[in-house]
CSV table of C-alpha atoms in Angstrom, one decimal:
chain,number,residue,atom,x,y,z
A,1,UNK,CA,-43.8,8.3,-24.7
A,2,UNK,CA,-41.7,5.0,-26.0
A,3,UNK,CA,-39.0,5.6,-27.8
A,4,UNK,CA,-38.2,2.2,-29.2
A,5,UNK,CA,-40.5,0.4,-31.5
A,6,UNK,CA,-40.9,-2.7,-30.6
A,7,UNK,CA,-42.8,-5.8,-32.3
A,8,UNK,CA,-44.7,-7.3,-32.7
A,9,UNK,CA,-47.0,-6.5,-29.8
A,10,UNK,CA,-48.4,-9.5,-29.2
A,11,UNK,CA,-47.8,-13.4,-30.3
A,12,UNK,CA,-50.0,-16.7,-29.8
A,13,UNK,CA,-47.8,-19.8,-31.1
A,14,UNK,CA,-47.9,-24.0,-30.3
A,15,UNK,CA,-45.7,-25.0,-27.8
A,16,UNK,CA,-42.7,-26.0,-29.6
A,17,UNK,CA,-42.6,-23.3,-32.1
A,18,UNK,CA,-39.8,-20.6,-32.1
A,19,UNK,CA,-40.6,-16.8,-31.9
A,20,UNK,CA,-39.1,-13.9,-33.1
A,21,UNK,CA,-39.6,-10.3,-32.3
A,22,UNK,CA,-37.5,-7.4,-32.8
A,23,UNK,CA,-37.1,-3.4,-31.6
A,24,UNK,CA,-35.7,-0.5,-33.7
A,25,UNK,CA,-34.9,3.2,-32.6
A,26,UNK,CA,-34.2,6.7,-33.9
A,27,UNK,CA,-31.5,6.8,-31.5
A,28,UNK,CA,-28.1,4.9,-31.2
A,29,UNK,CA,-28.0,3.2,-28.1
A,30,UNK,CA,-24.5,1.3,-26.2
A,31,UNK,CA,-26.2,-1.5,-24.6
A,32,UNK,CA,-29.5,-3.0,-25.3
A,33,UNK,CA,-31.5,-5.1,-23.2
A,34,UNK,CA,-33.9,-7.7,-23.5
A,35,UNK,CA,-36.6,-8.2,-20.5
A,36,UNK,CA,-39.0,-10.7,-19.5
A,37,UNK,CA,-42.1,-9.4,-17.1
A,38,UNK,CA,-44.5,-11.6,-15.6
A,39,UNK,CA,-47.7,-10.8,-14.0
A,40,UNK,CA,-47.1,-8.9,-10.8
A,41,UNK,CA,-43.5,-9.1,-10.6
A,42,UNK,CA,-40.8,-6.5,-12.1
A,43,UNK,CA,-39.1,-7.4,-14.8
A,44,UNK,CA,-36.2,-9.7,-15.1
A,45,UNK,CA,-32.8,-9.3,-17.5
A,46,UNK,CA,-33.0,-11.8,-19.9
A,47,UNK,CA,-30.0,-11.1,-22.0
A,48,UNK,CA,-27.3,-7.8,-22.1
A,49,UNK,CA,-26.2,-6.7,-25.3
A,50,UNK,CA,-22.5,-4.6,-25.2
A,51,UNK,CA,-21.2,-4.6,-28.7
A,52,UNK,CA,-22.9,-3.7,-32.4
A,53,UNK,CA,-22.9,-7.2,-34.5
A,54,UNK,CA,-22.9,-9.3,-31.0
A,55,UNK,CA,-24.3,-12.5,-30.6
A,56,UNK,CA,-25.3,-13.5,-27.3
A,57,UNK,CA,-27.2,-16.8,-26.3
A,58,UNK,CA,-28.6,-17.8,-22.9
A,59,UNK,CA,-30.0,-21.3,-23.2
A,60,UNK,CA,-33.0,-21.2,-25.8
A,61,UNK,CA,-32.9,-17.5,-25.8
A,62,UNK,CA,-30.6,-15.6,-28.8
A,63,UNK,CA,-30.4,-11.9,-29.0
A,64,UNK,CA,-28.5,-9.7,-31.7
A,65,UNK,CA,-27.0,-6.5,-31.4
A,66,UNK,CA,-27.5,-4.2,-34.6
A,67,UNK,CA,-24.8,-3.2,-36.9
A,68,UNK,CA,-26.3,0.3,-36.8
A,69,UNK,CA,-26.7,0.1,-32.6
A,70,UNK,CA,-30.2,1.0,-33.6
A,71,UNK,CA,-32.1,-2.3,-33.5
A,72,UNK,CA,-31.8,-5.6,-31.9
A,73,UNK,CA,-34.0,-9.1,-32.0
A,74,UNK,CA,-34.4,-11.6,-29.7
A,75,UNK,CA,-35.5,-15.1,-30.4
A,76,UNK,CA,-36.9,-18.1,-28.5
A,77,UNK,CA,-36.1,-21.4,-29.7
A,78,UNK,CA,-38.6,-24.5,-29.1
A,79,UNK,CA,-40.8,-22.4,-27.2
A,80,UNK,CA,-42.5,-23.8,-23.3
A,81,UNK,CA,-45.7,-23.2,-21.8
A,82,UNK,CA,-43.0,-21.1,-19.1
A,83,UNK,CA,-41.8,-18.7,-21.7
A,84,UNK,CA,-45.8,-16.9,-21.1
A,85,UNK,CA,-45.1,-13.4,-20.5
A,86,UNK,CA,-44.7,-9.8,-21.8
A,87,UNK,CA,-41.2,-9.3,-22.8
A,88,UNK,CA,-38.9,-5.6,-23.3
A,89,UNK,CA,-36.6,-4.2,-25.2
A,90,UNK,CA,-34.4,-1.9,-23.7
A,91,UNK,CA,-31.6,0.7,-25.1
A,92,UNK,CA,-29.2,2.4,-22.7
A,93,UNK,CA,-28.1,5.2,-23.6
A,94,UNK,CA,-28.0,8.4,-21.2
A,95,UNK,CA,-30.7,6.7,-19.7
A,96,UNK,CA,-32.5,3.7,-20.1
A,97,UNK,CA,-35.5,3.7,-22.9
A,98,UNK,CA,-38.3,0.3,-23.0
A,99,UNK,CA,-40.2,-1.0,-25.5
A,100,UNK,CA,-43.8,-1.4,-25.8
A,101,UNK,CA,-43.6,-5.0,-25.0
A,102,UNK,CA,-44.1,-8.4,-26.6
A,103,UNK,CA,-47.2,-10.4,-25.1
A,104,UNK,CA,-46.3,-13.9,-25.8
A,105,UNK,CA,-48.9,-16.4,-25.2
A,106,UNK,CA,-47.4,-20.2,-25.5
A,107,UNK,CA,-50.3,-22.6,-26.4
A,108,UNK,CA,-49.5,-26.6,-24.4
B,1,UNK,CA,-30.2,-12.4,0.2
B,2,UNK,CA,-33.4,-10.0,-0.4
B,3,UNK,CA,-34.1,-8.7,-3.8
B,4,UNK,CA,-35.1,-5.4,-4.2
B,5,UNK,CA,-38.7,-4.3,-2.0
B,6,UNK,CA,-41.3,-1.7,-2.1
B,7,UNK,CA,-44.0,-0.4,-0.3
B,8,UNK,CA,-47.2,-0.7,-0.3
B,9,UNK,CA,-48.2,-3.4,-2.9
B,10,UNK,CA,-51.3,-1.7,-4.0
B,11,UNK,CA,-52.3,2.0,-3.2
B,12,UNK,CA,-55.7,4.2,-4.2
B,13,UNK,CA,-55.4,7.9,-3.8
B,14,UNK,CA,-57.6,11.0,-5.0
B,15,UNK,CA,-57.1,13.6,-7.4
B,16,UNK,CA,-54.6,15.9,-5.6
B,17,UNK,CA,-53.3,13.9,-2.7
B,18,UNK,CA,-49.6,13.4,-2.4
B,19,UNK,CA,-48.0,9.8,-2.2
B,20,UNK,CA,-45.0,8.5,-0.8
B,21,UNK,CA,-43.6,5.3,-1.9
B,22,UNK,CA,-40.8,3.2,-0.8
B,23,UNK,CA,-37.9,1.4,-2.0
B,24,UNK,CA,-35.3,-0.8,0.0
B,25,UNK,CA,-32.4,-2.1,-2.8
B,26,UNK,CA,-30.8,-5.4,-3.4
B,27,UNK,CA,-27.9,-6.2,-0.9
B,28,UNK,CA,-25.0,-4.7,-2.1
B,29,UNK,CA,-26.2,-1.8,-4.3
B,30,UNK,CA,-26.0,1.6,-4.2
B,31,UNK,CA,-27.6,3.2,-7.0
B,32,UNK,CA,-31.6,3.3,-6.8
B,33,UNK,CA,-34.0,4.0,-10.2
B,34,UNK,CA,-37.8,4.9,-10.4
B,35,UNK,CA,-39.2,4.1,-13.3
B,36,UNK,CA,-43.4,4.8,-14.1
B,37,UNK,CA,-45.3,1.6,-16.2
B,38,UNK,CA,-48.7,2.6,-17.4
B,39,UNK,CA,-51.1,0.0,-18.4
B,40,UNK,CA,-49.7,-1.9,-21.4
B,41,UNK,CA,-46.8,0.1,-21.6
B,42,UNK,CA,-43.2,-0.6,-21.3
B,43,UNK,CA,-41.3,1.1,-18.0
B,44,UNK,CA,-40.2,5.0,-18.4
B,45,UNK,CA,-37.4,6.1,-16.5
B,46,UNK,CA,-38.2,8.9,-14.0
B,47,UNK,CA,-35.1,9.8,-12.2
B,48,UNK,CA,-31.8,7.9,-10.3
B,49,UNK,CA,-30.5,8.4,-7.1
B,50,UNK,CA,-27.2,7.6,-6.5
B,51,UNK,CA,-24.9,8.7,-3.3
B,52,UNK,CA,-27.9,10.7,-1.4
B,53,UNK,CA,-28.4,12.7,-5.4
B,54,UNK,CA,-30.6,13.0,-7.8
B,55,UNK,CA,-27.9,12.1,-10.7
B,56,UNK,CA,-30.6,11.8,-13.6
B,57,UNK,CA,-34.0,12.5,-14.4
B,58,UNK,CA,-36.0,11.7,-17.3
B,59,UNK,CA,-38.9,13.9,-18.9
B,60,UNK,CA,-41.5,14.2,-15.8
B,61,UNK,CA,-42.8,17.3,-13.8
B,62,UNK,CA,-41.4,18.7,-10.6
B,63,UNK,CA,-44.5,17.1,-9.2
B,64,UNK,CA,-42.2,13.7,-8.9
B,65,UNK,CA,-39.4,14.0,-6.6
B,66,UNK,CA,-37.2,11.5,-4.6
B,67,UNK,CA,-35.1,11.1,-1.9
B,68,UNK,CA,-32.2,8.5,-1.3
B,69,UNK,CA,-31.3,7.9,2.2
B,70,UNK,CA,-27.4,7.0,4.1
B,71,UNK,CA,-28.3,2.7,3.8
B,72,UNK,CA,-29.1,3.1,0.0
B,73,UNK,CA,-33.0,3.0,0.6
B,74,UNK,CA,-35.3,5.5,-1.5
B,75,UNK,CA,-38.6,7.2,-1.9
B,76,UNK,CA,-40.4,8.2,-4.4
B,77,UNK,CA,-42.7,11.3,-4.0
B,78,UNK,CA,-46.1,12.4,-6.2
B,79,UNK,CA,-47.5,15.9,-5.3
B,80,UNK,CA,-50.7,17.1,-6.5
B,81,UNK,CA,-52.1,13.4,-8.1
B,82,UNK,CA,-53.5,13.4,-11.7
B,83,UNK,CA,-55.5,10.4,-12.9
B,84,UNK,CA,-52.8,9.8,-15.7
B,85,UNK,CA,-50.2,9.3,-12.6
B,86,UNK,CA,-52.4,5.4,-12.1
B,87,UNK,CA,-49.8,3.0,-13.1
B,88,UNK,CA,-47.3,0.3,-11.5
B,89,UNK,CA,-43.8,2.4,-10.1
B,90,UNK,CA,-41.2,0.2,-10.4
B,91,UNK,CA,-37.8,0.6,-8.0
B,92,UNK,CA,-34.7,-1.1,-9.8
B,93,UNK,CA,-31.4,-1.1,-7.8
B,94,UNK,CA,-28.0,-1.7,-8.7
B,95,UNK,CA,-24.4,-1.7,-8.0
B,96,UNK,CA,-22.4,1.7,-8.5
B,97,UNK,CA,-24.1,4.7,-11.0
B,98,UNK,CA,-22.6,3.1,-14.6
B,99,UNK,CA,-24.3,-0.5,-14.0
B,100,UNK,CA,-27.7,0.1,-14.3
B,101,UNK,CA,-27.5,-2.6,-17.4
B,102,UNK,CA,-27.3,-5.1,-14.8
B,103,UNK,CA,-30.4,-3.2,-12.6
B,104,UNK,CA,-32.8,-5.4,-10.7
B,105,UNK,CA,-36.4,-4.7,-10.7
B,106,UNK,CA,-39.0,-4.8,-7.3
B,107,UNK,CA,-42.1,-5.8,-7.9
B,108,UNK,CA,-43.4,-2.3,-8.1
B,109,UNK,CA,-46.2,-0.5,-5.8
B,110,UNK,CA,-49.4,-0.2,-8.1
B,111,UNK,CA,-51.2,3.2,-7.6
B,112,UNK,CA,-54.3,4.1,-8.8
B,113,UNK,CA,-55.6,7.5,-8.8
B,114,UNK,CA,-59.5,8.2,-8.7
């Protein structure tokens, strides 16, 4: 089963709006990931994550690394009817353990 | 340049049948992942191929089983089908064993099991 708990598990917002949504884990992790999936496609890296306390931006997408290497959160800034889609957490550790997902549905 | 492809798109099988899907990697890599997404889910690693060897496996049966062949490309076997095997197997290549962080994704083969 998941490993990762991830939330929340789905979102409706108004165009415009930011969204937030995190993932936390029993398990320390080196690298987390952050994933966005759309329908019938794989999913697509959004943001790497390589050191505990890091920052990392990629245009209107933020993601933070956990001081414990045992969460992370990514937000969305001014959110687009093209953000629409389920989106993953990911730790790598030995392997690589997903999320549930985050179903974000962006209202025009 | 060609992202990573699989094959068949779509694929309906029977309780007990045994299915092979394919994998062809992203130019340039060498290291080929399965990875099993039941409905609603999130992908869970299955096993990684890597020079022609399984190099790791996550927690499924013997019933799964791979192969990776001499130009990187890599099936996926499923003996003995249960219904709980339906889901979309995902194929994620990348370049050399330690950079599956930067892994990309097929669009996965979506099997369903009656």
């Amino acid at each position: 089963g998941q490993q990762l708990n991830q939330s929340p598990q789905s979102m409706f917002i108004q165009e415009g709006e930011d969204v937030s949504m995190n993932c936390t884990s029993s398990s320390i992790f080196n690298t987390w990931l952050w994933y966005k999936q759309e329908p019938g496609e794989g999913p697509v890296l959004l943001i790497a994550l390589y050191k505990a306390g890091e920052l990392t931006s990629n245009g209107r997408l933020t993601a933070q690394f956990g001081i414990t290497r045992k969460d992370s959160f990514l937000n969305i800034s001014a959110s687009i009817p093209s953000d629409v889609g389920i989106y993953f957490c990911a730790g790598q550790g030995n392997d690589m353990r997903f999320g549930a997902g985050t179903r974000l549905t962006v209202k025009p | 340049d060609a992202g990573v492809t699989q094959s068949p798109t779509h694929l309906i099988k029977t309780r007990g049948q045994q299915v092979t899907l394919r994998c062809s990697p992203k130019s340039g890599h060498d290291t080929v992942s399965w990875y099993q997404q039941a409905l609603g889910q999130g992908p869970q690693f299955i096993f990684q191929y890597y020079e022609e060897e399984e190099r790791q496996r996550g927690n499924f049966p013997d019933r799964f089983s791979g192969h990776q062949f001499p130009n990187y490309s890599s099936e996926l076997n499923v003996n003995a089908l249960l219904l709980g095997d339906s889901a979309l197997y995902l194929c994620a290549s990348s370049y050399e064993l330690v950079r599956t962080d930067t892994q990309y994704f097929g669009p996965g083969t979506r099997l369903t099991v009656l």
